[in-house]
mmCIF file of C-alpha atoms and ligand atoms in Angstrom:
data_model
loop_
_atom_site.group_PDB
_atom_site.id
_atom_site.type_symbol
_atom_site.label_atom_id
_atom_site.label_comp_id
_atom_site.label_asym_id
_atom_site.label_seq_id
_atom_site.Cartn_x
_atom_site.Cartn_y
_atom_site.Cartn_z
ATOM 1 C CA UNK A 1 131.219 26.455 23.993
ATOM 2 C CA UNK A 2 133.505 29.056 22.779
ATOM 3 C CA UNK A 3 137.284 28.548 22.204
ATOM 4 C CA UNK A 4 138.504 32.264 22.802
ATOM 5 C CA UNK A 5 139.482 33.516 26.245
ATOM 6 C CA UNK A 6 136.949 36.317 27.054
ATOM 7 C CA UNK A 7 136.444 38.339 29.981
ATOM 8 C CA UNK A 8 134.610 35.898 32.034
ATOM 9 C CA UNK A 9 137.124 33.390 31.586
ATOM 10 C CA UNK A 10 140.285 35.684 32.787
ATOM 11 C CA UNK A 11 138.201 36.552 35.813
ATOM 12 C CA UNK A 12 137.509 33.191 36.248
ATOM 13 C CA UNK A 13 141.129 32.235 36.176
ATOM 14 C CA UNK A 14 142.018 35.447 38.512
ATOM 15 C CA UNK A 15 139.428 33.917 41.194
ATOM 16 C CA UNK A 16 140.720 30.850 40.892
ATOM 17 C CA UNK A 17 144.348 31.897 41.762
ATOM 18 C CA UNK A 18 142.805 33.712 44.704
ATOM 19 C CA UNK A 19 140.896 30.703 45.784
ATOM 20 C CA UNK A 20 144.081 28.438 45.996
ATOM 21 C CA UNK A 21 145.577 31.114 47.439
ATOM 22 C CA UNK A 22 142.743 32.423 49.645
ATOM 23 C CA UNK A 23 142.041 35.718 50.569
ATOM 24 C CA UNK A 24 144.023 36.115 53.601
ATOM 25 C CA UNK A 25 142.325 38.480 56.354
ATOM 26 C CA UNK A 26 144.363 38.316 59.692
ATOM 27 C CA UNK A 27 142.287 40.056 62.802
ATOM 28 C CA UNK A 28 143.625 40.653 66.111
ATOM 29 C CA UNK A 29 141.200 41.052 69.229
ATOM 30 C CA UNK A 30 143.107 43.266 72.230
ATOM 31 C CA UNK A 31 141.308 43.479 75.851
ATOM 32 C CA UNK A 32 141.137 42.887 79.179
ATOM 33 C CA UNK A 33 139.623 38.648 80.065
ATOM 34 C CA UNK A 34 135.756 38.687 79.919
ATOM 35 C CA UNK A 35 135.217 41.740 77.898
ATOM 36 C CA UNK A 36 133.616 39.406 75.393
ATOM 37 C CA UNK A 37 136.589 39.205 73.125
ATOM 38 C CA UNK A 38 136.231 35.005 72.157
ATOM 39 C CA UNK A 39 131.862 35.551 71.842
ATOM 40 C CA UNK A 40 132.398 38.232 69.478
ATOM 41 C CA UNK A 41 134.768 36.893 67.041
ATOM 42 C CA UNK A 42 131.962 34.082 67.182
ATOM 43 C CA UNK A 43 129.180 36.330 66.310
ATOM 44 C CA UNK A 44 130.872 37.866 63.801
ATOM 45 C CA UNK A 45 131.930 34.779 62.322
ATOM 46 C CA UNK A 46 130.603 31.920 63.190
ATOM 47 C CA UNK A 47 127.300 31.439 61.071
ATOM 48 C CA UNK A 48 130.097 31.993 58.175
ATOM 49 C CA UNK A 49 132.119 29.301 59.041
ATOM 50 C CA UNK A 50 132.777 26.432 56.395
ATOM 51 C CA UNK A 51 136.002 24.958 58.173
ATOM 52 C CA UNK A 52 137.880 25.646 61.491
ATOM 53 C CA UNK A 53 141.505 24.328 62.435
ATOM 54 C CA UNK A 54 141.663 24.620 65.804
ATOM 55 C CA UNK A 55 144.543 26.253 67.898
ATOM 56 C CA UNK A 56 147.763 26.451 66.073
ATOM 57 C CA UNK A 57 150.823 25.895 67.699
ATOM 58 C CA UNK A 58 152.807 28.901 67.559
ATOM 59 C CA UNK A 59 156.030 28.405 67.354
ATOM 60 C CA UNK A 60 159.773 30.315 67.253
ATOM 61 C CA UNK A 61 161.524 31.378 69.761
ATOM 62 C CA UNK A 62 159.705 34.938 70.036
ATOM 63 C CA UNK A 63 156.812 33.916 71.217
ATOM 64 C CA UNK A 64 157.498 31.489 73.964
ATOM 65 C CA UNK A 65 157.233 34.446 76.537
ATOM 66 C CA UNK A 66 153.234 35.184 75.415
ATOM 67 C CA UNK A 67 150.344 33.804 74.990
ATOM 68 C CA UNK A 68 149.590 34.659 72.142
ATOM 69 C CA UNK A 69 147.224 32.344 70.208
ATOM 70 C CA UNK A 70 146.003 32.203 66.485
ATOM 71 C CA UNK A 71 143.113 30.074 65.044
ATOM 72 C CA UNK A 72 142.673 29.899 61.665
ATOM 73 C CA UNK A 73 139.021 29.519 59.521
ATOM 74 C CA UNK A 74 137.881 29.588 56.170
ATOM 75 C CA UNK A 75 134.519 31.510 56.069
ATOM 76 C CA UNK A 76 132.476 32.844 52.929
ATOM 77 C CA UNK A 77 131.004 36.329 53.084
ATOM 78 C CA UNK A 78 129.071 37.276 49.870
ATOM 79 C CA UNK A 79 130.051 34.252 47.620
ATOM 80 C CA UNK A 80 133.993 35.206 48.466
ATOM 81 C CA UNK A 81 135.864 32.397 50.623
ATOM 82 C CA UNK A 82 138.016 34.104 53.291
ATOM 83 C CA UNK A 83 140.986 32.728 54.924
ATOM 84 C CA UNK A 84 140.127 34.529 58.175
ATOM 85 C CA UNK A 85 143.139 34.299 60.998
ATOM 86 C CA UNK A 86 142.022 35.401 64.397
ATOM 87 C CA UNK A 87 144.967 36.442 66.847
ATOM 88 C CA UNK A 88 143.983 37.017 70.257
ATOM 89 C CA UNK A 89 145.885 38.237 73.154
ATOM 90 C CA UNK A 90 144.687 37.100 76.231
ATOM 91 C CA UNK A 91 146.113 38.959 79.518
ATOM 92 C CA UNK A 92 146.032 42.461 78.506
ATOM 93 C CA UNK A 93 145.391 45.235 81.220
ATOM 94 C CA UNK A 94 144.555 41.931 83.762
ATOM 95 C CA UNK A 95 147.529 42.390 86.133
ATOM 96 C CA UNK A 96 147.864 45.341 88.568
ATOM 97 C CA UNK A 97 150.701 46.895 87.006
ATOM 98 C CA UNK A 98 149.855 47.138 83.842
ATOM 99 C CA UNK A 99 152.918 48.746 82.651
ATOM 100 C CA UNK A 100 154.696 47.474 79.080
ATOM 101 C CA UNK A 101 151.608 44.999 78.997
ATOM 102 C CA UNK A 102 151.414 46.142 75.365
ATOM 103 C CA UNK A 103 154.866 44.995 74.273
ATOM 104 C CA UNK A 104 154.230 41.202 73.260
ATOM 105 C CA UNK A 105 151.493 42.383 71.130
ATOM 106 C CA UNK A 106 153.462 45.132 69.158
ATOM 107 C CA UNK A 107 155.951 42.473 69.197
ATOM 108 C CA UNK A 108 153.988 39.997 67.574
ATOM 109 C CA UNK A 109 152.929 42.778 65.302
ATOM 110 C CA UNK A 110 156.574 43.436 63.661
ATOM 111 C CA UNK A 111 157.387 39.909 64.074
ATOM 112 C CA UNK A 112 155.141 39.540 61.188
ATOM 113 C CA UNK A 113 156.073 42.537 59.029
ATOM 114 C CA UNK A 114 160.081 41.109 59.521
ATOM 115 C CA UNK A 115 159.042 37.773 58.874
ATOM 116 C CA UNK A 116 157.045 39.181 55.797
ATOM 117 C CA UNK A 117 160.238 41.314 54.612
ATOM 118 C CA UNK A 118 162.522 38.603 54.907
ATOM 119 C CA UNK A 119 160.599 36.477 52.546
ATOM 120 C CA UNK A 120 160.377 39.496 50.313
ATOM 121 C CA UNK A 121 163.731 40.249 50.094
ATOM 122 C CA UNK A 122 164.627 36.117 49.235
ATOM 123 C CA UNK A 123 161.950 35.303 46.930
ATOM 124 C CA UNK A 124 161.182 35.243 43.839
ATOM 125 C CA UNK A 125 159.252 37.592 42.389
ATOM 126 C CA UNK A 126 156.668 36.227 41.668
ATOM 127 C CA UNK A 127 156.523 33.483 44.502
ATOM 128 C CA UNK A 128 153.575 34.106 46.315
ATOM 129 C CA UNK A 129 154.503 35.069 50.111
ATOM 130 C CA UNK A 130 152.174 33.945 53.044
ATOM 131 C CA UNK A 131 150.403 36.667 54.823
ATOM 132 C CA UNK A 132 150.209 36.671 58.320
ATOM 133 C CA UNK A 133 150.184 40.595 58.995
ATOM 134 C CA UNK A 134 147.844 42.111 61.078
ATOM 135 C CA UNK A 135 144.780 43.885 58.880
ATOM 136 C CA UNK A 136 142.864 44.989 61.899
ATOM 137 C CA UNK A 137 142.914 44.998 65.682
ATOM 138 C CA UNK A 138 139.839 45.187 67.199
ATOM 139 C CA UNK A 139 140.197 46.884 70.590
ATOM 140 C CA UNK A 140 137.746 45.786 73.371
ATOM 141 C CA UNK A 141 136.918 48.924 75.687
ATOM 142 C CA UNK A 142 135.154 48.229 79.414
ATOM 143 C CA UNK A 143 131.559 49.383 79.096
ATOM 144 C CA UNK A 144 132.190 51.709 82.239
ATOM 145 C CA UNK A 145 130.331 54.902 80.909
ATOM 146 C CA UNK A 146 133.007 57.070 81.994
ATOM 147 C CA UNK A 147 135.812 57.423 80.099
ATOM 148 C CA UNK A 148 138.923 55.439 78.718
ATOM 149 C CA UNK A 149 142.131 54.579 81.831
ATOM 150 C CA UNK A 150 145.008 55.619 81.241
ATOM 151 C CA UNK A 151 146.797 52.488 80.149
ATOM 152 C CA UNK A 152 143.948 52.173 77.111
ATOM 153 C CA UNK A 153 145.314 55.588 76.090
ATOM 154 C CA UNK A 154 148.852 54.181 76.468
ATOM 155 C CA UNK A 155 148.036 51.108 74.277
ATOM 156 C CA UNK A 156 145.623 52.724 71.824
ATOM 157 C CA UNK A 157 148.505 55.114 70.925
ATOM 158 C CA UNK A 158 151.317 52.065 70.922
ATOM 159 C CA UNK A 159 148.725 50.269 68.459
ATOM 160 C CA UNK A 160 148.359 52.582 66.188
ATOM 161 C CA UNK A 161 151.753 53.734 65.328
ATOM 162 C CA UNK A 162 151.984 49.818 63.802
ATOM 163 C CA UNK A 163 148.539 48.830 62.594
ATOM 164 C CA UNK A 164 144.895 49.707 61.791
ATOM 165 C CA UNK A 165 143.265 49.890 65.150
ATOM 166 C CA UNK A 166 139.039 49.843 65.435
ATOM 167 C CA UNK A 167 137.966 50.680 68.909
ATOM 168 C CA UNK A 168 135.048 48.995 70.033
ATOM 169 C CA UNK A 169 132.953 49.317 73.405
ATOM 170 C CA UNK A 170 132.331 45.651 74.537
ATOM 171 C CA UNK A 171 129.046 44.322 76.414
ATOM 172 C CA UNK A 172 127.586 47.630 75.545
ATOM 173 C CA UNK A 173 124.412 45.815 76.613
ATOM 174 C CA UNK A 174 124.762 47.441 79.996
ATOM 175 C CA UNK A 175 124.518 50.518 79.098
ATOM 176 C CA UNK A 176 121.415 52.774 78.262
ATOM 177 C CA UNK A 177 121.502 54.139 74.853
ATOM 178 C CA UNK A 178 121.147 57.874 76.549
ATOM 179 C CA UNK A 179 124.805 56.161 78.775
ATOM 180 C CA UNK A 180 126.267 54.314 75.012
ATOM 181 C CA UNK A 181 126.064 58.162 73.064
ATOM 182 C CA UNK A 182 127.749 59.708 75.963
ATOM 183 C CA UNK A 183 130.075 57.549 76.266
ATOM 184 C CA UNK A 184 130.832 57.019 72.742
ATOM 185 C CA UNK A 185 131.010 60.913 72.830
ATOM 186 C CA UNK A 186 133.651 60.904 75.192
ATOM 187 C CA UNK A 187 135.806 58.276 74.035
ATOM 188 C CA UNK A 188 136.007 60.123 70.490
ATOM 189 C CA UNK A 189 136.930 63.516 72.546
ATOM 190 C CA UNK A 190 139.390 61.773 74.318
ATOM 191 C CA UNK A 191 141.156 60.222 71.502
ATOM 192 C CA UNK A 192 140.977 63.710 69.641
ATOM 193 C CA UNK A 193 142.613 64.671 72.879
ATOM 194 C CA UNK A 194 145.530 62.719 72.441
ATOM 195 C CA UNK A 195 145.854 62.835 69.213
ATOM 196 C CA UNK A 196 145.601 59.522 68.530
ATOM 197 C CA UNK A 197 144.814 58.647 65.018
ATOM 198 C CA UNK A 198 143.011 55.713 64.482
ATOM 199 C CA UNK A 199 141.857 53.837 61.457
ATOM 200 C CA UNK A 200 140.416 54.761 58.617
ATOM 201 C CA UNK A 201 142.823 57.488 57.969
ATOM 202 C CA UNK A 202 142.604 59.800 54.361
ATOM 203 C CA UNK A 203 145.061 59.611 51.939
ATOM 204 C CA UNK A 204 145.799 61.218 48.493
ATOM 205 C CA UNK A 205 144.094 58.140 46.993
ATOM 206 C CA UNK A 206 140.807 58.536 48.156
ATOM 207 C CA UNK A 207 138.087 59.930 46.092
ATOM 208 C CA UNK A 208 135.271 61.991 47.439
ATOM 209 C CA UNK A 209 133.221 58.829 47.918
ATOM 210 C CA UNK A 210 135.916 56.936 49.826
ATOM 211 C CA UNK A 211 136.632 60.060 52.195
ATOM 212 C CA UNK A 212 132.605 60.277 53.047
ATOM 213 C CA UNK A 213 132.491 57.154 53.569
ATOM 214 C CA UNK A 214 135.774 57.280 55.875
ATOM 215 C CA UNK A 215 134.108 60.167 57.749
ATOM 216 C CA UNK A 216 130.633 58.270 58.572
ATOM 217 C CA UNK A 217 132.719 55.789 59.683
ATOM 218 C CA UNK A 218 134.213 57.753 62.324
ATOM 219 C CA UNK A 219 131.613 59.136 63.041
ATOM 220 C CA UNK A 220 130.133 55.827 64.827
ATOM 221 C CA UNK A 221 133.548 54.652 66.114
ATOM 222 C CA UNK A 222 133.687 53.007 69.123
ATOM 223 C CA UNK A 223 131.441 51.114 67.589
ATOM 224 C CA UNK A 224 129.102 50.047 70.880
ATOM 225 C CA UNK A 225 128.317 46.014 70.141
ATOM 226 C CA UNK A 226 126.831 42.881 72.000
ATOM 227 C CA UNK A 227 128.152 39.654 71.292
ATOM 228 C CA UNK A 228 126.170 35.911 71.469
ATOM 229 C CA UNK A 229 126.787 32.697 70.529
ATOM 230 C CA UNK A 230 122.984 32.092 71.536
ATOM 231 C CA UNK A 231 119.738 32.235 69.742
ATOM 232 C CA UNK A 232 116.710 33.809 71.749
ATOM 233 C CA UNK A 233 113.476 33.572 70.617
ATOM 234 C CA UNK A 234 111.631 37.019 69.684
ATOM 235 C CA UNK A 235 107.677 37.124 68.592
ATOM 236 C CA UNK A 236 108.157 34.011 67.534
ATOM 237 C CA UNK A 237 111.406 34.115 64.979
ATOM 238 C CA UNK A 238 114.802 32.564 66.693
ATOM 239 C CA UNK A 239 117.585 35.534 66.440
ATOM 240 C CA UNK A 240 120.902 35.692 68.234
ATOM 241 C CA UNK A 241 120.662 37.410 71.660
ATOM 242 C CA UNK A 242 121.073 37.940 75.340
ATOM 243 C CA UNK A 243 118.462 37.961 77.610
ATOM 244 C CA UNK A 244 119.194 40.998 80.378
ATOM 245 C CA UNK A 245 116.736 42.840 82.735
ATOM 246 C CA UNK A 246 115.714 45.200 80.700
ATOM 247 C CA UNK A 247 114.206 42.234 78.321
ATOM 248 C CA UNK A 248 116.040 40.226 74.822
ATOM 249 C CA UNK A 249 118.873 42.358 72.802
ATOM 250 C CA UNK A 250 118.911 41.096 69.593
ATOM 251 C CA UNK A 251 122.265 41.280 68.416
ATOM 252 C CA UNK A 252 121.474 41.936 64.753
ATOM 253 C CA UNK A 253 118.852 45.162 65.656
ATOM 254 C CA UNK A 254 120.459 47.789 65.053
ATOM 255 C CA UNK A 255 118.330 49.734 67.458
ATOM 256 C CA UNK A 256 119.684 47.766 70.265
ATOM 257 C CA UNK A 257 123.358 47.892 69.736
ATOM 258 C CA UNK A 258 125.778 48.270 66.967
ATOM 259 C CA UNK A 259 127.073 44.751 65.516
ATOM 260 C CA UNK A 260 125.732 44.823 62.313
ATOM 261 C CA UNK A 261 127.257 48.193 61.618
ATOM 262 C CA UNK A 262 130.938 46.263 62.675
ATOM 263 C CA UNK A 263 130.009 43.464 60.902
ATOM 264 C CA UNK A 264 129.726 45.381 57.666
ATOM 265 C CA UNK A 265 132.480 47.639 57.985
ATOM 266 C CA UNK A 266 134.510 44.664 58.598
ATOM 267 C CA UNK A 267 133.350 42.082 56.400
ATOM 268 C CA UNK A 268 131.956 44.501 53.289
ATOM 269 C CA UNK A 269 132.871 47.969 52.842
ATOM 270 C CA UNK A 270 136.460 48.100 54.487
ATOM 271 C CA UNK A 271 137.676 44.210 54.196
ATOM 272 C CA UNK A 272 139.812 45.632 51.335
ATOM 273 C CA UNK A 273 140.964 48.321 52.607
ATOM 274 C CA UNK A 274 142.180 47.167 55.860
ATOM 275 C CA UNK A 275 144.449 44.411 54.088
ATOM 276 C CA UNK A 276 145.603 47.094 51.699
ATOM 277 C CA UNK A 277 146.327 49.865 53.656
ATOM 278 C CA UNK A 278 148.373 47.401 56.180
ATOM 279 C CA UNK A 279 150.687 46.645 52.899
ATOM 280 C CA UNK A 280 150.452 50.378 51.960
ATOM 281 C CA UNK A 281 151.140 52.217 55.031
ATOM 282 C CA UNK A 282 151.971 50.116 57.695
ATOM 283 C CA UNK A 283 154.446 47.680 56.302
ATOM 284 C CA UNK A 284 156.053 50.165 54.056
ATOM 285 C CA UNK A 285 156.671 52.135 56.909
ATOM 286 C CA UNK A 286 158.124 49.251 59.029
ATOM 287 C CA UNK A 287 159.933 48.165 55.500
ATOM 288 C CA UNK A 288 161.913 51.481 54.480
ATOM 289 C CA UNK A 289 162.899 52.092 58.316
ATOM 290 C CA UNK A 290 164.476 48.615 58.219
ATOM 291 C CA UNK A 291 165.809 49.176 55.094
ATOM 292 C CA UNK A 292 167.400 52.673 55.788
ATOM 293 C CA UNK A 293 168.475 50.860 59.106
ATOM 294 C CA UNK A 294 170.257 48.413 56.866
ATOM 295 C CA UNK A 295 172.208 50.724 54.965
ATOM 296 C CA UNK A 296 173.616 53.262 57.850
HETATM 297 P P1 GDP B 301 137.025 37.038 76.573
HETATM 298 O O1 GDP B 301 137.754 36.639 77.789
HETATM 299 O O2 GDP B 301 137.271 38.500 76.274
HETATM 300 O O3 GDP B 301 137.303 36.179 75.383
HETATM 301 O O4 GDP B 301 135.464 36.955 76.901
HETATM 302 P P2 GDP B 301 134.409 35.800 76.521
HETATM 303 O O5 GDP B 301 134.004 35.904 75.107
HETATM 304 O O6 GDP B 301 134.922 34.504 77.001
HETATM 305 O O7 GDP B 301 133.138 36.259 77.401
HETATM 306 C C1 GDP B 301 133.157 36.349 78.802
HETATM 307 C C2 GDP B 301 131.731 36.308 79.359
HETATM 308 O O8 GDP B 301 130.995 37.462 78.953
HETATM 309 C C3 GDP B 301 130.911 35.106 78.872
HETATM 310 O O9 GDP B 301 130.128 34.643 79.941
HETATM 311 C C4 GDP B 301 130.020 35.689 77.776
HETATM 312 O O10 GDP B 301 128.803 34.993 77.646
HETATM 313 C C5 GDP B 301 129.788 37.096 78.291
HETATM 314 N N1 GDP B 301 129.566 38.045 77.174
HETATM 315 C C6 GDP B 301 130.191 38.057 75.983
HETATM 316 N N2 GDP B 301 129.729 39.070 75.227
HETATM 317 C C7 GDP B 301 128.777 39.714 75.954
HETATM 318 C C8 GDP B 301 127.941 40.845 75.712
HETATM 319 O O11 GDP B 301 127.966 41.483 74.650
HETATM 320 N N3 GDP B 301 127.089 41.217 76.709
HETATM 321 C C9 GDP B 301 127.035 40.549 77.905
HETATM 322 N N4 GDP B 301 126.175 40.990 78.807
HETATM 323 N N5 GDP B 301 127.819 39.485 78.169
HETATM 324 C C10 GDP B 301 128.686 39.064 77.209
HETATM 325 MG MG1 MG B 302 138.714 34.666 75.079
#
């Protein structure tokens, strides 16, 4: 054994500080009941879980008038343990008038960048503050085939002015592929439309690698995914699936929908990026308006 502190050691002792703390990666899933919104966060997750706590209450007086409900998990993706907290939203675009449905969720959304500043502004320096901002909110659109209603416009728009939104056509199962590139088509047109701006977005800081990358990845957004929390058995070999009409989608083919494609996005190339670019652009923008706010 060797008495000096090398390399190996310091990154030991880094991972170790991120271990006690854990990697914090807070996910919010937005859509209407039954789009698949619970089954997905279960596919994606689930075969990664090492340790659930079940519903949290949430408390403070905010959030009495939703229902807004987090569970938090510890998962391990590639040898890293993840703090993963899933926030979902049940109830939006159920009701008939659909109007301001969005506002408990943006709500919730600042709540946690105030809540975040507060500490920030009391603490220490170096005291480590909790994290309980939103990295990513996965938006569930209906598999309808024609194009996005109104009020997903609305909300897409109210989203992304305050976090990284990922669009994401649910049950896509029911439609054909010739019906899923059409409509993925279409949704991109229509957000281009409206100029809504959705995650990733280019920056200054991004080298040529990092703005390829960006592009492919908008290139395939909505990505088009089936969820399971069932195995099916295919020639033999037991793979997560639905059975439909048409025969067994395996969830993890990529030539039969587009999971694995979220799955790495989210859990690989852009787990990073989504925490940091939430600190980077969208709290700092919440943080100097409050702060300029502060001083008129
Ligand atoms: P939530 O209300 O959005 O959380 O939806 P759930 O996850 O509870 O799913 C509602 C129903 O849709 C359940 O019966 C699921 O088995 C089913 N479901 C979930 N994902 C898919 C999918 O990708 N394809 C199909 N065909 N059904 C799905
Ligand atoms: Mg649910």
């Amino acid at each position: 054994a060797q008495s000096y502190v090398g390399f190996e050691t310091i990154t030991r002792q880094i991972e170790h500080k991120l271990l006690k703390r854990g990697f914090q990666f807070n996910v919010m899933v937005v859509g209407q009941t039954g789009l698949g919104k619970s089954t997905m966060v279960n596919t994606l997750f689930a075969s990664h879980l090492i340790e659930s706590k079940g519903r949290l209450e949430v408390d403070g007086p905010m959030r009495q008038t939703t229902e807004i409900k987090e569970e938090q998990h510890v998962i391990v993706e590639g040898g890293v343990r993840l703090k993963l907290n899933i926030v979902d939203t049940p109830g939006y675009g159920d009701q008939v008038n659909n109007e301001g449905c969005w506002e408990p969720i943006v709500r919730y959304i600042k709540d946690q960048y105030s809540t975040y500043l507060r500490k920030e502004l009391t603490a220490q320096r170096d005291r480590f503050i909790p994290d309980t901002r939103i990295h990513c909110c996965l938006f569930f659109i209906n598999p309808t085939g024609h194009s996005l209603k109104p009020i997903d416009i609305t909300v897409l728009r109210k989203l992304a002015e305050v976090t990284n939104v990922v669009p994401i056509i649910a049950k896509s199962d029911s439609l054909t592929l010739q019906e899923r590139e059409a409509f993925k088509e279409r949704i991109r047109a229509e957000l281009h439309y409206h100029q809504i701006r959705l995650y990733p977005i280019d920056t200054e800081e991004h080298d040529q690698d990092e703005i390829a990358l960006n592009e492919r990845i908008r290139s395939m957004i909505p990505f088009a995914v089936v969820g399971s929390e069932r195995s099916v058995v295919v020639d033999g070999k037991s793979v997560r699936g639905r059975k439909t009409r048409w025969g067994v989608v395996n969830v993890e083919d990529e030539r039969h929908c587009e999971f694995v494609y979220l799955r790495n996005f989210l859990t690989r190339t852009h787990l990073q990026d989504l925490i940091e670019s939430t600190a980077l652009n969208h709290y700092e923008a919440f943080r100097s308006k409050q702060l300029t706010a502060l001083k008129e």
